[in-house]
mmCIF file of C-alpha atoms in Angstrom:
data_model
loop_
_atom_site.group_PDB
_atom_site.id
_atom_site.type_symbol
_atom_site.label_atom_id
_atom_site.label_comp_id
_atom_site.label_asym_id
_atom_site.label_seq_id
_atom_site.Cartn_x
_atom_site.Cartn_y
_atom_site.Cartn_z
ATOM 1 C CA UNK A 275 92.645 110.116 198.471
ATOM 2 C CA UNK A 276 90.928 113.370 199.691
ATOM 3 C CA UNK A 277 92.913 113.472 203.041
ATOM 4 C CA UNK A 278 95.743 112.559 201.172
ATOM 5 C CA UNK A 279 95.424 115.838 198.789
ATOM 6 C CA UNK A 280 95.083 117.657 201.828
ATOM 7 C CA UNK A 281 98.325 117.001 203.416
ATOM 8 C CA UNK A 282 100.127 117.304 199.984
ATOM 9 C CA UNK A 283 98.581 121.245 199.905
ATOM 10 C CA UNK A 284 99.255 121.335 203.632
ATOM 11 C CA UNK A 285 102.917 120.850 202.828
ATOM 12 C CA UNK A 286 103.163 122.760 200.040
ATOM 13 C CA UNK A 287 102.115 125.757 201.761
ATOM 14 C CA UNK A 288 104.542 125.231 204.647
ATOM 15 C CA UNK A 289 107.135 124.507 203.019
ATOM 16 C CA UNK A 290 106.276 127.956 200.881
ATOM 17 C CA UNK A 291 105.853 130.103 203.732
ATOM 18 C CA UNK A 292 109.365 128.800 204.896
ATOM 19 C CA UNK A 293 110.974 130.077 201.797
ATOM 20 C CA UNK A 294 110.619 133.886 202.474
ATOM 21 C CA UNK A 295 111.457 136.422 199.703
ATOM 22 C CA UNK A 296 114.053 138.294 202.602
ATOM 23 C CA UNK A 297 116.489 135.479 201.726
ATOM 24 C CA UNK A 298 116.572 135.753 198.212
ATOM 25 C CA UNK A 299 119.507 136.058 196.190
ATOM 26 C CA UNK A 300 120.050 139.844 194.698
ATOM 27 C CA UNK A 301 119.243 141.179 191.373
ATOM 28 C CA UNK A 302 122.513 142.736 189.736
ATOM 29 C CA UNK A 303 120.169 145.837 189.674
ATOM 30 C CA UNK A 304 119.352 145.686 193.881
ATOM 31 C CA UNK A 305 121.137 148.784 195.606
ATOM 32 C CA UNK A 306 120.561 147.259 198.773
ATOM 33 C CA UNK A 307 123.279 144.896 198.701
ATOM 34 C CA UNK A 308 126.143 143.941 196.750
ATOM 35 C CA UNK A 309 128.630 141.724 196.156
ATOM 36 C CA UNK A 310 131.402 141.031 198.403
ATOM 37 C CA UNK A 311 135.110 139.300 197.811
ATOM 38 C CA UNK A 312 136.879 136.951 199.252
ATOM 39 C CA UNK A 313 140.704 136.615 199.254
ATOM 40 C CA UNK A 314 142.467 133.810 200.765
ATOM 41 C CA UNK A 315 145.940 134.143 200.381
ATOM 42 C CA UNK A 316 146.528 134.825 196.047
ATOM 43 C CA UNK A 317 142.930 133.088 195.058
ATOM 44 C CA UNK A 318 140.209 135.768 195.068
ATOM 45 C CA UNK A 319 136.460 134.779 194.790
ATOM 46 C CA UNK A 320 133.227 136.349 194.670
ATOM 47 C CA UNK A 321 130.193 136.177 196.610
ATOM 48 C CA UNK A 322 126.516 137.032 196.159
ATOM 49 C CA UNK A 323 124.782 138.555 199.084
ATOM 50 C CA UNK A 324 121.037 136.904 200.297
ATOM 51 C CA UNK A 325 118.855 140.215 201.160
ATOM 52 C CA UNK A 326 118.286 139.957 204.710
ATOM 53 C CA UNK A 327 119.489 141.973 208.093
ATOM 54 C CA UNK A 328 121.706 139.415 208.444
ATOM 55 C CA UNK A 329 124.227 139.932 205.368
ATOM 56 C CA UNK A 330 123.352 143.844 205.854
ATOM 57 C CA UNK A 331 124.826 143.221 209.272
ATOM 58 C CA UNK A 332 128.097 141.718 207.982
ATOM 59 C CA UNK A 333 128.297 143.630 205.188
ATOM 60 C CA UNK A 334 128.310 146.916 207.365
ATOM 61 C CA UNK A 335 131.611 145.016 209.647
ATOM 62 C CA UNK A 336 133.424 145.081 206.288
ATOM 63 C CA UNK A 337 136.385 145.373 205.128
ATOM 64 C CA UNK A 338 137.051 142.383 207.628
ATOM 65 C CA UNK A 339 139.773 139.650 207.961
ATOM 66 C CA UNK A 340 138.822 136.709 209.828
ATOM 67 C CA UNK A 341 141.177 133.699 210.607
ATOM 68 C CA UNK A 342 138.960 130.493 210.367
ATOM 69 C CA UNK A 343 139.365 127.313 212.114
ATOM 70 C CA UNK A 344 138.558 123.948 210.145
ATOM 71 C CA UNK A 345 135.552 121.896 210.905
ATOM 72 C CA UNK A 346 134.779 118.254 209.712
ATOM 73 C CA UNK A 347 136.369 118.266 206.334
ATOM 74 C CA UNK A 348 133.743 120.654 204.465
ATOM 75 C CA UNK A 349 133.950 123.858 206.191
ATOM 76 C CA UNK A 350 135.871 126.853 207.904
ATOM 77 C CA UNK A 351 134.037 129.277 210.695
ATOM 78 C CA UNK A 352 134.734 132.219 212.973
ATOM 79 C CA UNK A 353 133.161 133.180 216.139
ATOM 80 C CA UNK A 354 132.412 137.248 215.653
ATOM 81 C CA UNK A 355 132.437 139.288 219.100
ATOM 82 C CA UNK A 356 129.316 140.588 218.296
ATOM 83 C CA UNK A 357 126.071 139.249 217.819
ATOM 84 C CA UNK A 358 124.205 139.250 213.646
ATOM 85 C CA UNK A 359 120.771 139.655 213.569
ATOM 86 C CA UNK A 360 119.130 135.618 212.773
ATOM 87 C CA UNK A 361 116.696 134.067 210.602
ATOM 88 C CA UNK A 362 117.483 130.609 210.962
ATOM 89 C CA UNK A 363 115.847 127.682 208.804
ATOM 90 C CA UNK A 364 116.624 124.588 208.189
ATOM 91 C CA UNK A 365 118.478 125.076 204.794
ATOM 92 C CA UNK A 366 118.660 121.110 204.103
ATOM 93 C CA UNK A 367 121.587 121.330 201.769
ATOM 94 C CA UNK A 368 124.799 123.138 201.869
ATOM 95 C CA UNK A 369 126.226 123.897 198.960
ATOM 96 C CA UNK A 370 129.701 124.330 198.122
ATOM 97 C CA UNK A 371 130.502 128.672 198.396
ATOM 98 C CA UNK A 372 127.489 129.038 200.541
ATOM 99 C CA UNK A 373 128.178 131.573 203.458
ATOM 100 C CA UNK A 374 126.130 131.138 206.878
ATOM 101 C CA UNK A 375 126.344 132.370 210.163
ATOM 102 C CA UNK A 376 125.374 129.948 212.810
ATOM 103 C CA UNK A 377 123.696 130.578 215.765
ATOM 104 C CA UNK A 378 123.912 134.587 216.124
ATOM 105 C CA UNK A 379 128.321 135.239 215.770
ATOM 106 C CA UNK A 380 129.709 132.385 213.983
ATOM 107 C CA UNK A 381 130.163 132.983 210.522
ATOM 108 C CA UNK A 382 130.376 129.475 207.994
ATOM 109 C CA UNK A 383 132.137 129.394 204.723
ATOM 110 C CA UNK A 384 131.218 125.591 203.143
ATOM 111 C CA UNK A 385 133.259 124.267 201.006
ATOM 112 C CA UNK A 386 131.730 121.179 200.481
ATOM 113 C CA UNK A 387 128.085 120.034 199.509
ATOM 114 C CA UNK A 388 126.164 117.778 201.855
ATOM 115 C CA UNK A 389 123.032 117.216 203.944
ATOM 116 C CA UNK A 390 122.150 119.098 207.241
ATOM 117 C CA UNK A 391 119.586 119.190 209.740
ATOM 118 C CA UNK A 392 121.470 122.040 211.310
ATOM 119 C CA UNK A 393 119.971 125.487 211.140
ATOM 120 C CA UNK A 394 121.560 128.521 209.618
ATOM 121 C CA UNK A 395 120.899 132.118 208.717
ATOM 122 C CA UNK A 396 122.152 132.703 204.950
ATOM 123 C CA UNK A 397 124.674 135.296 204.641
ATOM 124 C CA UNK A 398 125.759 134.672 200.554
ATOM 125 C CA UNK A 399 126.987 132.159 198.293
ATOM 126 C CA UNK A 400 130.347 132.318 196.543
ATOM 127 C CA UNK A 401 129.251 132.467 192.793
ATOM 128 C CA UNK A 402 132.470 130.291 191.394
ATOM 129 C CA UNK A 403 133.376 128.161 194.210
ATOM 130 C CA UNK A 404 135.822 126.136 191.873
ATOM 131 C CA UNK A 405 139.501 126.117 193.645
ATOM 132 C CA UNK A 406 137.821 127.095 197.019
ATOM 133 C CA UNK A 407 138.583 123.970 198.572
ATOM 134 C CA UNK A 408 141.972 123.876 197.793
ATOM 135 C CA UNK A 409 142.772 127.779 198.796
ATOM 136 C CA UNK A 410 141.088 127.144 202.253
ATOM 137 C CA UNK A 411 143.395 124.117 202.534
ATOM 138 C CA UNK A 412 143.331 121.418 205.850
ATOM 139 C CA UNK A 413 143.967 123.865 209.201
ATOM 140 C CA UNK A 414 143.766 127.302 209.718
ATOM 141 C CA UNK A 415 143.244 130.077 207.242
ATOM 142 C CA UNK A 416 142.797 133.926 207.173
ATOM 143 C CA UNK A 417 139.796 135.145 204.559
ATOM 144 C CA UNK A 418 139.613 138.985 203.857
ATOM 145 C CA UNK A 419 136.064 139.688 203.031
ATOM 146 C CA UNK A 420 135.736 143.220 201.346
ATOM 147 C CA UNK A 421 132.923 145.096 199.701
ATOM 148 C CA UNK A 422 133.372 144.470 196.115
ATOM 149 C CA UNK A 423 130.817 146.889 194.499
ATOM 150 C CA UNK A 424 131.148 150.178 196.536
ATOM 151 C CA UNK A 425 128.476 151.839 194.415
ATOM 152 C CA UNK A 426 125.846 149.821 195.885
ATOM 153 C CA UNK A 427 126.250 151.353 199.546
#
C-alpha cells in the first residue's frame, strides 16, 4: 500500500512539473500577449494566445496569411521558413481551435478533437471553434492570422 502511495505522489508531481505556468492561457488583463484573429474566407474567429516564446514568436510574424494543406481529416498546417522557438510536451488531447506548431516551423490549426501521442508546442486555442470545420473545408485553404488587440503590443 505504502509503495503504492509512493508512485501515486511520484506521478502527481511529474505530471505537475510537466504542466508549466509558461503555457498558460492569458488573463484578459496580460499585456504580454493578446488575442489574435483568424479569417478564412467570410468566417472570422478568435484565438487566445498560451504565454510562451513560442506564440510571442508568431505573434511578432503577424499580420500573416498562410495557405494550409489538409491532414487526416482533423487538421490544416503550414511549414514556416523560419524556425519558432519549442517547448514541446505531449499535450494528450487536441482539442477542436487549438493552435500548435509542430516540430520548430509547422504551424497546426485542429479542427477536430482526438487523442495524440504526438508532441507539440502550444501556440493558442480558438475560443469559439463552432463553424471552424466547415470554413476550413476538405483541401486547401488560406487563413489570415492578424493581431486582434493592438493595445496589448
Amino acid at each position: 500500500m505504502k509503495r503504492t502511495m509512493n508512485l501515486i505522489v511520484a506521478m502527481m508531481l511529474f505530471f505537475a512539473s510537466a504542466c508549466t505556468p509558461e503555457d498558460k492561457p492569458l488573463s484578459p488583463a496580460s499585456t504580454t500577449v493578446g488575442d489574435i484573429t483568424l479569417t478564412i474566407g467570410d468566417r472570422s474567429f478568435t484565438a487566445t494566445m498560451v504565454q510562451n516564446s513560442t506564440s510571442e514568436a508568431f505573434r511578432a510574424l503577424l499580420p500573416l496569411t498562410l495557405e494550409m494543406q489538409e491532414l487526416n481529416g482533423n487538421e490544416k498546417y503550414h511549414y514556416l521558413s523560419q524556425s519558432l522557438p519549442t517547448n514541446r510536451t505531449k499535450v494528450g488531447t487536441i482539442h477542436a481551435g487549438d493552435i500548435m506548431l509542430y516540430g520548430d516551423n509547422c504551424v497546426v490549426v485542429f479542427y477536430e478533437t482526438f487523442t495524440t501521442s504526438y508532441q507539440y508546442t502550444p501556440i493558442g486555442h480558438i475560443t469559439n471553434p463552432e463553424g471552424l470545420k466547415e470554413a476550413l473545408g476538405s483541401g486547401k485553404v488560406t487563413i489570415n492570422f492578424t493581431i486582434k488587440n493592438k493595445g496589448n503590443l
